mmCIF file with all atom_site columns, C-alpha atoms in Angstrom:
data_model
loop_
_atom_site.group_PDB
_atom_site.id
_atom_site.type_symbol
_atom_site.label_atom_id
_atom_site.label_alt_id
_atom_site.label_comp_id
_atom_site.label_asym_id
_atom_site.label_entity_id
_atom_site.label_seq_id
_atom_site.pdbx_PDB_ins_code
_atom_site.Cartn_x
_atom_site.Cartn_y
_atom_site.Cartn_z
_atom_site.occupancy
_atom_site.B_iso_or_equiv
_atom_site.pdbx_formal_charge
_atom_site.auth_seq_id
_atom_site.auth_comp_id
_atom_site.auth_asym_id
_atom_site.auth_atom_id
_atom_site.pdbx_PDB_model_num
ATOM 1   C CA . MET A 1 1   ? 9.205   20.865  -22.156 1.00 62.00 ? 1   MET A CA 1
ATOM 2   C CA . GLN A 1 2   ? 5.371   19.848  -21.715 1.00 72.00 ? 2   GLN A CA 1
ATOM 3   C CA . PHE A 1 3   ? 4.373   17.260  -18.848 1.00 71.00 ? 3   PHE A CA 1
ATOM 4   C CA . SER A 1 4   ? 0.517   15.367  -18.685 1.00 79.00 ? 4   SER A CA 1
ATOM 5   C CA . PRO A 1 5   ? -0.931  16.077  -15.461 1.00 80.00 ? 5   PRO A CA 1
ATOM 6   C CA . SER A 1 6   ? -1.004  11.982  -14.868 1.00 81.00 ? 6   SER A CA 1
ATOM 7   C CA . GLN A 1 7   ? 2.625   12.042  -15.459 1.00 83.00 ? 7   GLN A CA 1
ATOM 8   C CA . LEU A 1 8   ? 3.030   14.667  -12.813 1.00 81.00 ? 8   LEU A CA 1
ATOM 9   C CA . ARG A 1 9   ? 1.073   12.642  -10.729 1.00 85.00 ? 9   ARG A CA 1
ATOM 10  C CA . ASP A 1 10  ? 2.824   9.460   -10.898 1.00 85.00 ? 10  ASP A CA 1
ATOM 11  C CA . ASP A 1 11  ? 6.271   11.849  -10.186 1.00 87.00 ? 11  ASP A CA 1
ATOM 12  C CA . ILE A 1 12  ? 5.046   13.235  -7.073  1.00 88.00 ? 12  ILE A CA 1
ATOM 13  C CA . GLU A 1 13  ? 3.191   9.438   -5.874  1.00 89.00 ? 13  GLU A CA 1
ATOM 14  C CA . PHE A 1 14  ? 7.092   8.359   -6.374  1.00 91.00 ? 14  PHE A CA 1
ATOM 15  C CA . ALA A 1 15  ? 8.840   11.224  -4.923  1.00 92.00 ? 15  ALA A CA 1
ATOM 16  C CA . SER A 1 16  ? 6.449   10.882  -1.816  1.00 91.00 ? 16  SER A CA 1
ATOM 17  C CA . ALA A 1 17  ? 6.983   6.967   -1.704  1.00 92.00 ? 17  ALA A CA 1
ATOM 18  C CA . VAL A 1 18  ? 10.416  7.567   -1.336  1.00 94.00 ? 18  VAL A CA 1
ATOM 19  C CA . GLU A 1 19  ? 10.108  10.616  1.114   1.00 93.00 ? 19  GLU A CA 1
ATOM 20  C CA . GLY A 1 20  ? 8.137   8.530   3.095   1.00 93.00 ? 20  GLY A CA 1
ATOM 21  C CA . ILE A 1 21  ? 10.070  5.132   3.084   1.00 95.00 ? 21  ILE A CA 1
ATOM 22  C CA . VAL A 1 22  ? 13.639  7.470   4.217   1.00 95.00 ? 22  VAL A CA 1
ATOM 23  C CA . GLU A 1 23  ? 11.236  9.061   7.026   1.00 94.00 ? 23  GLU A CA 1
ATOM 24  C CA . ASN A 1 24  ? 10.657  6.065   8.536   1.00 93.00 ? 24  ASN A CA 1
ATOM 25  C CA . CYS A 1 25  ? 13.770  3.745   7.333   1.00 94.00 ? 25  CYS A CA 1
ATOM 26  C CA . GLY A 1 26  ? 16.075  6.463   7.873   1.00 93.00 ? 26  GLY A CA 1
ATOM 27  C CA . GLN A 1 27  ? 19.211  7.641   5.034   1.00 92.00 ? 27  GLN A CA 1
ATOM 28  C CA . ARG A 1 28  ? 20.085  3.744   3.940   1.00 91.00 ? 28  ARG A CA 1
ATOM 29  C CA . ALA A 1 29  ? 16.719  3.626   2.524   1.00 94.00 ? 29  ALA A CA 1
ATOM 30  C CA . LEU A 1 30  ? 17.551  6.131   -0.005  1.00 92.00 ? 30  LEU A CA 1
ATOM 31  C CA . ASP A 1 31  ? 20.669  4.390   -0.909  1.00 91.00 ? 31  ASP A CA 1
ATOM 32  C CA . VAL A 1 32  ? 18.346  0.810   -1.814  1.00 92.00 ? 32  VAL A CA 1
ATOM 33  C CA . VAL A 1 33  ? 16.004  2.328   -3.425  1.00 90.00 ? 33  VAL A CA 1
ATOM 34  C CA . LEU A 1 34  ? 17.797  4.418   -5.789  1.00 87.00 ? 34  LEU A CA 1
ATOM 35  C CA . SER A 1 35  ? 20.407  1.818   -5.863  1.00 81.00 ? 35  SER A CA 1
ATOM 36  C CA . SER A 1 36  ? 22.598  2.210   -9.244  1.00 69.00 ? 36  SER A CA 1
ATOM 37  C CA . THR A 1 37  ? 23.652  -1.619  -9.243  1.00 78.00 ? 37  THR A CA 1
ATOM 38  C CA . ASP A 1 38  ? 20.577  -3.144  -7.907  1.00 80.00 ? 38  ASP A CA 1
ATOM 39  C CA . ARG A 1 39  ? 17.706  -0.684  -9.374  1.00 85.00 ? 39  ARG A CA 1
ATOM 40  C CA . GLN A 1 40  ? 14.261  -1.000  -7.598  1.00 91.00 ? 40  GLN A CA 1
ATOM 41  C CA . SER A 1 41  ? 11.319  -0.858  -9.524  1.00 91.00 ? 41  SER A CA 1
ATOM 42  C CA . GLU A 1 42  ? 9.125   2.430   -9.235  1.00 91.00 ? 42  GLU A CA 1
ATOM 43  C CA . LEU A 1 43  ? 6.316   0.197   -8.815  1.00 92.00 ? 43  LEU A CA 1
ATOM 44  C CA . ALA A 1 44  ? 8.202   -1.533  -6.110  1.00 93.00 ? 44  ALA A CA 1
ATOM 45  C CA . ILE A 1 45  ? 8.827   1.596   -4.544  1.00 94.00 ? 45  ILE A CA 1
ATOM 46  C CA . ARG A 1 46  ? 5.536   3.130   -4.830  1.00 93.00 ? 46  ARG A CA 1
ATOM 47  C CA . ARG A 1 47  ? 3.885   -0.247  -3.014  1.00 91.00 ? 47  ARG A CA 1
ATOM 48  C CA . LEU A 1 48  ? 6.251   -0.447  -0.459  1.00 93.00 ? 48  LEU A CA 1
ATOM 49  C CA . GLY A 1 49  ? 5.222   3.418   -0.058  1.00 93.00 ? 49  GLY A CA 1
ATOM 50  C CA . ARG A 1 50  ? 1.697   2.545   1.012   1.00 89.00 ? 50  ARG A CA 1
ATOM 51  C CA . THR A 1 51  ? 2.498   -0.060  3.451   1.00 87.00 ? 51  THR A CA 1
ATOM 52  C CA . SER A 1 52  ? 3.586   -0.053  7.288   1.00 84.00 ? 52  SER A CA 1
ATOM 53  C CA . ARG A 1 53  ? 6.775   1.382   8.706   1.00 87.00 ? 53  ARG A CA 1
ATOM 54  C CA . GLU A 1 54  ? 7.317   -2.069  10.151  1.00 87.00 ? 54  GLU A CA 1
ATOM 55  C CA . ARG A 1 55  ? 6.981   -3.412  6.964   1.00 88.00 ? 55  ARG A CA 1
ATOM 56  C CA . GLN A 1 56  ? 9.167   -0.733  5.327   1.00 92.00 ? 56  GLN A CA 1
ATOM 57  C CA . ARG A 1 57  ? 11.707  -1.628  7.760   1.00 92.00 ? 57  ARG A CA 1
ATOM 58  C CA . PHE A 1 58  ? 11.713  -5.540  7.117   1.00 91.00 ? 58  PHE A CA 1
ATOM 59  C CA . ARG A 1 59  ? 12.000  -4.612  3.113   1.00 93.00 ? 59  ARG A CA 1
ATOM 60  C CA . ILE A 1 60  ? 14.502  -1.801  3.312   1.00 94.00 ? 60  ILE A CA 1
ATOM 61  C CA . GLU A 1 61  ? 16.725  -4.103  5.796   1.00 93.00 ? 61  GLU A CA 1
ATOM 62  C CA . GLY A 1 62  ? 16.073  -7.605  3.938   1.00 92.00 ? 62  GLY A CA 1
ATOM 63  C CA . VAL A 1 63  ? 17.402  -5.548  0.344   1.00 93.00 ? 63  VAL A CA 1
ATOM 64  C CA . ALA A 1 64  ? 20.402  -3.849  2.327   1.00 92.00 ? 64  ALA A CA 1
ATOM 65  C CA . GLU A 1 65  ? 21.369  -7.393  3.773   1.00 92.00 ? 65  GLU A CA 1
ATOM 66  C CA . GLY A 1 66  ? 20.885  -9.056  0.380   1.00 90.00 ? 66  GLY A CA 1
ATOM 67  C CA . ARG A 1 67  ? 18.324  -11.293 2.115   1.00 91.00 ? 67  ARG A CA 1
ATOM 68  C CA . LEU A 1 68  ? 15.417  -10.059 -0.756  1.00 91.00 ? 68  LEU A CA 1
ATOM 69  C CA . ARG A 1 69  ? 15.972  -8.928  -3.948  1.00 90.00 ? 69  ARG A CA 1
ATOM 70  C CA . SER A 1 70  ? 12.885  -6.263  -4.322  1.00 91.00 ? 70  SER A CA 1
ATOM 71  C CA . VAL A 1 71  ? 11.373  -3.945  -1.575  1.00 92.00 ? 71  VAL A CA 1
ATOM 72  C CA . ALA A 1 72  ? 8.037   -4.601  -3.046  1.00 91.00 ? 72  ALA A CA 1
ATOM 73  C CA . PRO A 1 73  ? 5.820   -5.832  -0.172  1.00 88.00 ? 73  PRO A CA 1
ATOM 74  C CA . GLN A 1 74  ? 5.381   -9.626  -0.527  1.00 86.00 ? 74  GLN A CA 1
ATOM 75  C CA . SER A 1 75  ? 1.806   -12.073 1.357   1.00 77.00 ? 75  SER A CA 1
ATOM 76  C CA . GLY A 1 76  ? 4.478   -13.762 2.883   1.00 75.00 ? 76  GLY A CA 1
ATOM 77  C CA . ASP A 1 77  ? 6.913   -11.113 4.373   1.00 79.00 ? 77  ASP A CA 1
ATOM 78  C CA . PRO A 1 78  ? 6.337   -11.487 8.689   1.00 75.00 ? 78  PRO A CA 1
ATOM 79  C CA . VAL A 1 79  ? 5.110   -8.510  9.600   1.00 66.00 ? 79  VAL A CA 1
ATOM 80  C CA . PRO A 1 80  ? 0.945   -7.640  10.065  1.00 57.00 ? 80  PRO A CA 1
ATOM 81  C CA . ASP A 1 81  ? -0.654  -6.082  7.059   1.00 51.00 ? 81  ASP A CA 1
ATOM 82  C CA . THR A 1 82  ? -2.573  -3.339  8.561   1.00 55.00 ? 82  THR A CA 1
ATOM 83  C CA . LEU A 1 83  ? -1.028  -1.590  11.168  1.00 54.00 ? 83  LEU A CA 1
ATOM 84  C CA . GLY A 1 84  ? -2.330  2.199   10.452  1.00 57.00 ? 84  GLY A CA 1
ATOM 85  C CA . PHE A 1 85  ? -5.716  2.758   9.188   1.00 61.00 ? 85  PHE A CA 1
ATOM 86  C CA . TYR A 1 86  ? -4.285  3.818   5.815   1.00 63.00 ? 86  TYR A CA 1
ATOM 87  C CA . GLU A 1 87  ? -2.971  0.252   5.235   1.00 61.00 ? 87  GLU A CA 1
ATOM 88  C CA . VAL A 1 88  ? -6.968  -0.726  5.495   1.00 68.00 ? 88  VAL A CA 1
ATOM 89  C CA . VAL A 1 89  ? -7.835  1.700   2.808   1.00 72.00 ? 89  VAL A CA 1
ATOM 90  C CA . SER A 1 90  ? -5.555  1.013   0.586   1.00 68.00 ? 90  SER A CA 1
ATOM 91  C CA . LEU A 1 91  ? -6.816  -3.612  0.851   1.00 67.00 ? 91  LEU A CA 1
ATOM 92  C CA . ILE A 1 92  ? -10.025 -2.308  0.216   1.00 75.00 ? 92  ILE A CA 1
ATOM 93  C CA . LYS A 1 93  ? -9.568  -0.001  -2.913  1.00 74.00 ? 93  LYS A CA 1
ATOM 94  C CA . LYS A 1 94  ? -7.030  -3.114  -4.098  1.00 68.00 ? 94  LYS A CA 1
ATOM 95  C CA . ASN A 1 95  ? -9.534  -6.147  -3.505  1.00 71.00 ? 95  ASN A CA 1
ATOM 96  C CA . LEU A 1 96  ? -12.157 -3.311  -5.327  1.00 75.00 ? 96  LEU A CA 1
ATOM 97  C CA . LEU A 1 97  ? -10.420 -3.878  -7.883  1.00 71.00 ? 97  LEU A CA 1
ATOM 98  C CA . ASP A 1 98  ? -9.633  -7.104  -8.144  1.00 69.00 ? 98  ASP A CA 1
ATOM 99  C CA . LEU A 1 99  ? -13.933 -7.368  -7.860  1.00 70.00 ? 99  LEU A CA 1
ATOM 100 C CA . GLU A 1 100 ? -14.392 -4.707  -10.378 1.00 68.00 ? 100 GLU A CA 1
ATOM 101 C CA . ARG A 1 101 ? -12.055 -6.512  -12.868 1.00 66.00 ? 101 ARG A CA 1
ATOM 102 C CA . SER A 1 102 ? -13.471 -10.229 -12.115 1.00 65.00 ? 102 SER A CA 1
ATOM 103 C CA . SER A 1 103 ? -17.125 -8.580  -11.801 1.00 59.00 ? 103 SER A CA 1
ATOM 104 C CA . TYR A 1 104 ? -17.586 -8.702  -16.098 1.00 62.00 ? 104 TYR A CA 1
ATOM 105 C CA . ASP A 1 105 ? -19.666 -12.113 -15.791 1.00 61.00 ? 105 ASP A CA 1
ATOM 106 C CA . VAL A 1 106 ? -20.144 -12.076 -12.207 1.00 66.00 ? 106 VAL A CA 1
ATOM 107 C CA . ARG A 1 107 ? -22.713 -9.855  -10.413 1.00 72.00 ? 107 ARG A CA 1
ATOM 108 C CA . PRO A 1 108 ? -22.565 -9.856  -6.605  1.00 74.00 ? 108 PRO A CA 1
ATOM 109 C CA . THR A 1 109 ? -26.217 -10.970 -4.874  1.00 80.00 ? 109 THR A CA 1
ATOM 110 C CA . LYS A 1 110 ? -28.018 -8.705  -2.741  1.00 84.00 ? 110 LYS A CA 1
ATOM 111 C CA . ASP A 1 111 ? -27.155 -10.706 -0.080  1.00 83.00 ? 111 ASP A CA 1
ATOM 112 C CA . GLN A 1 112 ? -23.619 -10.574 -0.582  1.00 81.00 ? 112 GLN A CA 1
ATOM 113 C CA . LEU A 1 113 ? -24.026 -6.571  -0.738  1.00 82.00 ? 113 LEU A CA 1
ATOM 114 C CA . ASN A 1 114 ? -25.514 -6.652  1.955   1.00 82.00 ? 114 ASN A CA 1
ATOM 115 C CA . ARG A 1 115 ? -22.524 -8.597  3.874   1.00 82.00 ? 115 ARG A CA 1
ATOM 116 C CA . ALA A 1 116 ? -19.997 -6.465  2.468   1.00 82.00 ? 116 ALA A CA 1
ATOM 117 C CA . ARG A 1 117 ? -21.952 -3.301  3.553   1.00 82.00 ? 117 ARG A CA 1
ATOM 118 C CA . ASN A 1 118 ? -22.172 -4.340  7.085   1.00 81.00 ? 118 ASN A CA 1
ATOM 119 C CA . GLU A 1 119 ? -18.490 -5.739  6.659   1.00 81.00 ? 119 GLU A CA 1
ATOM 120 C CA . LEU A 1 120 ? -17.260 -1.608  6.006   1.00 81.00 ? 120 LEU A CA 1
ATOM 121 C CA . GLU A 1 121 ? -19.943 0.000   8.516   1.00 81.00 ? 121 GLU A CA 1
ATOM 122 C CA . ARG A 1 122 ? -18.372 -2.098  11.014  1.00 80.00 ? 122 ARG A CA 1
ATOM 123 C CA . ILE A 1 123 ? -14.588 -0.850  10.127  1.00 79.00 ? 123 ILE A CA 1
ATOM 124 C CA . VAL A 1 124 ? -15.784 2.656   10.506  1.00 79.00 ? 124 VAL A CA 1
ATOM 125 C CA . ARG A 1 125 ? -17.663 2.151   13.838  1.00 80.00 ? 125 ARG A CA 1
ATOM 126 C CA . SER A 1 126 ? -14.461 0.966   14.944  1.00 77.00 ? 126 SER A CA 1
ATOM 127 C CA . CYS A 1 127 ? -12.485 2.951   13.681  1.00 77.00 ? 127 CYS A CA 1
ATOM 128 C CA . ASN A 1 128 ? -14.640 6.305   15.239  1.00 77.00 ? 128 ASN A CA 1
ATOM 129 C CA . SER A 1 129 ? -14.372 4.639   18.261  1.00 77.00 ? 129 SER A CA 1
ATOM 130 C CA . ILE A 1 130 ? -10.764 4.251   18.142  1.00 77.00 ? 130 ILE A CA 1
ATOM 131 C CA . LEU A 1 131 ? -10.235 7.917   16.982  1.00 77.00 ? 131 LEU A CA 1
ATOM 132 C CA . ASP A 1 132 ? -12.898 9.428   20.041  1.00 78.00 ? 132 ASP A CA 1
ATOM 133 C CA . GLN A 1 133 ? -10.473 7.672   22.231  1.00 76.00 ? 133 GLN A CA 1
ATOM 134 C CA . ARG A 1 134 ? -7.383  9.695   21.082  1.00 69.00 ? 134 ARG A CA 1
#
């Protein structure tokens, strides 16, 4: 049996997402994400694994109680998006990918790039300030 490096990475990412969700939400989460009757997609599980503990709990409880169909995070979820720095990084990566996809015909101006750089520098300074306090 032969595995490709990309398949191994995907499997590791999926296993890590499940492990993190169960760690944050308890054993009930395992039943929700790996249910044979109400199967959740691997993509939805991976996406949930990259969110905050609070969002994970909201989605897992919602599916377990029948209020929600999918564990996949949705923009209308009533929980904050950026409770942890890892979510900020995840959002930045997603937005960069969206920009990259849409930038085939559109190029940012120098002023737009400078504003984006300044905003990223502000975020980094803020993160460093918080880390220095710990």
